[in-house]
Structure formats: structure tokens, C-alpha cells
CSV table of N, CA and C in Angstrom, one decimal:
chain,number,residue,atom,x,y,z
A,1,MET,N,69.5,126.4,117.2
A,1,MET,CA,70.0,125.8,115.9
A,1,MET,C,69.2,124.6,115.6
A,2,ALA,N,68.8,124.5,114.3
A,2,ALA,CA,68.0,123.4,113.9
A,2,ALA,C,68.8,122.2,113.5
A,3,LEU,N,69.3,121.4,114.4
A,3,LEU,CA,70.2,120.3,114.1
A,3,LEU,C,69.4,119.0,113.8
A,4,HIS,N,68.1,119.1,114.1
A,4,HIS,CA,67.2,117.9,113.9
A,4,HIS,C,66.3,118.0,112.7
A,5,VAL,N,66.5,119.0,111.9
A,5,VAL,CA,65.6,119.2,110.8
A,5,VAL,C,66.2,118.7,109.5
A,6,LEU,N,65.6,117.7,108.9
A,6,LEU,CA,66.1,117.1,107.6
A,6,LEU,C,66.0,118.1,106.5
A,7,THR,N,67.0,118.0,105.6
A,7,THR,CA,67.0,118.7,104.3
A,7,THR,C,65.9,118.0,103.4
A,8,PHE,N,65.7,118.7,102.3
A,8,PHE,CA,64.8,118.1,101.3
A,8,PHE,C,65.2,116.7,100.9
A,9,TYR,N,66.5,116.4,100.9
A,9,TYR,CA,67.1,115.1,100.5
A,9,TYR,C,67.2,114.2,101.7
A,10,GLY,N,66.8,114.6,102.9
A,10,GLY,CA,66.8,113.7,104.1
A,10,GLY,C,68.1,113.7,104.8
A,11,TYR,N,68.9,114.7,104.7
A,11,TYR,CA,70.2,114.8,105.4
A,11,TYR,C,70.1,115.6,106.6
A,12,LEU,N,70.8,115.2,107.6
A,12,LEU,CA,71.0,116.0,108.8
A,12,LEU,C,72.5,116.5,108.8
A,13,PRO,N,72.8,117.6,109.4
A,13,PRO,CA,74.1,118.1,109.3
A,13,PRO,C,75.2,117.3,110.0
A,14,PHE,N,74.7,116.7,111.1
A,14,PHE,CA,75.7,115.9,111.9
A,14,PHE,C,75.1,114.5,112.2
A,15,ASN,N,76.1,113.5,112.2
A,15,ASN,CA,75.7,112.1,112.6
A,15,ASN,C,75.4,112.0,114.1
A,16,ASN,N,74.3,111.4,114.4
A,16,ASN,CA,74.0,111.3,115.9
A,16,ASN,C,73.9,112.6,116.6
A,17,SER,N,73.6,113.7,115.9
A,17,SER,CA,73.5,115.0,116.5
A,17,SER,C,74.8,115.4,117.2
A,18,ASP,N,75.9,114.9,116.8
A,18,ASP,CA,77.2,115.2,117.4
A,18,ASP,C,78.0,116.2,116.5
A,19,PRO,N,78.1,117.4,116.9
A,19,PRO,CA,78.8,118.4,116.0
A,19,PRO,C,80.3,118.1,115.7
A,20,THR,N,80.8,117.1,116.4
A,20,THR,CA,82.2,116.7,116.0
A,20,THR,C,82.2,115.6,115.0
A,21,ASN,N,81.0,115.2,114.5
A,21,ASN,CA,80.9,114.1,113.6
A,21,ASN,C,80.0,114.6,112.4
A,22,PRO,N,80.5,115.4,111.5
A,22,PRO,CA,79.7,115.9,110.4
A,22,PRO,C,79.3,114.9,109.4
A,23,ASN,N,78.1,115.1,108.8
A,23,ASN,CA,77.5,114.2,107.8
A,23,ASN,C,78.1,114.6,106.5
A,24,GLU,N,78.9,113.8,105.9
A,24,GLU,CA,79.6,114.2,104.6
A,24,GLU,C,78.6,114.5,103.5
A,25,ALA,N,77.5,113.7,103.4
A,25,ALA,CA,76.5,114.0,102.4
A,25,ALA,C,75.9,115.3,102.5
A,26,TYR,N,75.6,115.7,103.7
A,26,TYR,CA,75.0,117.1,103.9
A,26,TYR,C,76.0,118.2,103.5
A,27,PHE,N,77.2,118.1,103.9
A,27,PHE,CA,78.2,119.2,103.6
A,27,PHE,C,78.6,119.1,102.1
A,28,GLU,N,78.6,118.0,101.5
A,28,GLU,CA,78.8,117.9,100.0
A,28,GLU,C,77.7,118.7,99.3
A,29,LEU,N,76.5,118.5,99.8
A,29,LEU,CA,75.4,119.3,99.2
A,29,LEU,C,75.6,120.8,99.4
A,30,VAL,N,76.0,121.2,100.6
A,30,VAL,CA,76.3,122.6,100.9
A,30,VAL,C,77.3,123.1,100.0
A,31,ASP,N,78.4,122.4,99.8
A,31,ASP,CA,79.5,122.8,98.9
A,31,ASP,C,79.0,123.0,97.5
A,32,TRP,N,78.2,122.0,97.0
A,32,TRP,CA,77.7,122.1,95.7
A,32,TRP,C,76.8,123.3,95.5
A,33,THR,N,76.0,123.6,96.5
A,33,THR,CA,75.1,124.7,96.4
A,33,THR,C,75.8,126.0,96.4
A,34,VAL,N,76.8,126.2,97.2
A,34,VAL,CA,77.6,127.4,97.2
A,34,VAL,C,78.4,127.5,95.9
A,35,ASP,N,79.0,126.4,95.4
A,35,ASP,CA,79.7,126.5,94.1
A,35,ASP,C,78.7,126.9,93.0
A,36,LEU,N,77.5,126.4,93.0
A,36,LEU,CA,76.6,126.7,91.9
A,36,LEU,C,76.2,128.2,92.0
A,37,ALA,N,76.0,128.7,93.2
A,37,ALA,CA,75.6,130.1,93.4
A,37,ALA,C,76.8,130.9,92.9
A,38,ALA,N,78.0,130.6,93.2
A,38,ALA,CA,79.2,131.3,92.8
A,38,ALA,C,79.3,131.3,91.3
A,39,SER,N,79.0,130.2,90.6
A,39,SER,CA,79.1,130.2,89.2
A,39,SER,C,78.1,131.2,88.5
A,40,TYR,N,77.1,131.6,89.2
A,40,TYR,CA,76.1,132.6,88.8
A,40,TYR,C,76.4,134.0,89.3
A,41,GLY,N,77.6,134.1,90.0
A,41,GLY,CA,78.0,135.4,90.6
A,41,GLY,C,77.2,135.8,91.9
A,42,ILE,N,76.6,134.8,92.5
A,42,ILE,CA,75.8,135.0,93.7
A,42,ILE,C,76.7,134.7,94.9
A,43,LEU,N,76.8,135.6,95.8
A,43,LEU,CA,77.6,135.4,97.0
A,43,LEU,C,76.7,134.9,98.1
A,44,VAL,N,77.1,133.8,98.7
A,44,VAL,CA,76.3,133.1,99.8
A,44,VAL,C,77.1,133.2,101.1
């Protein structure tokens, strides 16, 4: 799993590489992306 790869916006999925400490900014972007896809009828 690529936990150390930054997104285009510079986010990592977890703070300090700790899966029990999610990065809110990362998952807000994931939520936005999934919602946008759904608005176009795309299932992600």
C-alpha cells in the first residue's frame, strides 16, 4: 500500500503514517471526488 505517496495536493492519507490517525484533508478530498463522480452517474 502506498501510504507515503503524496496526492497532487500534497496530502498523505494518514498523519505520521499511523492508520489510526487519518488525515482529514485527504479524506475530505476523497469524499468530494466520490460525490462529484456520483453526480455524473459514475460509480467509484
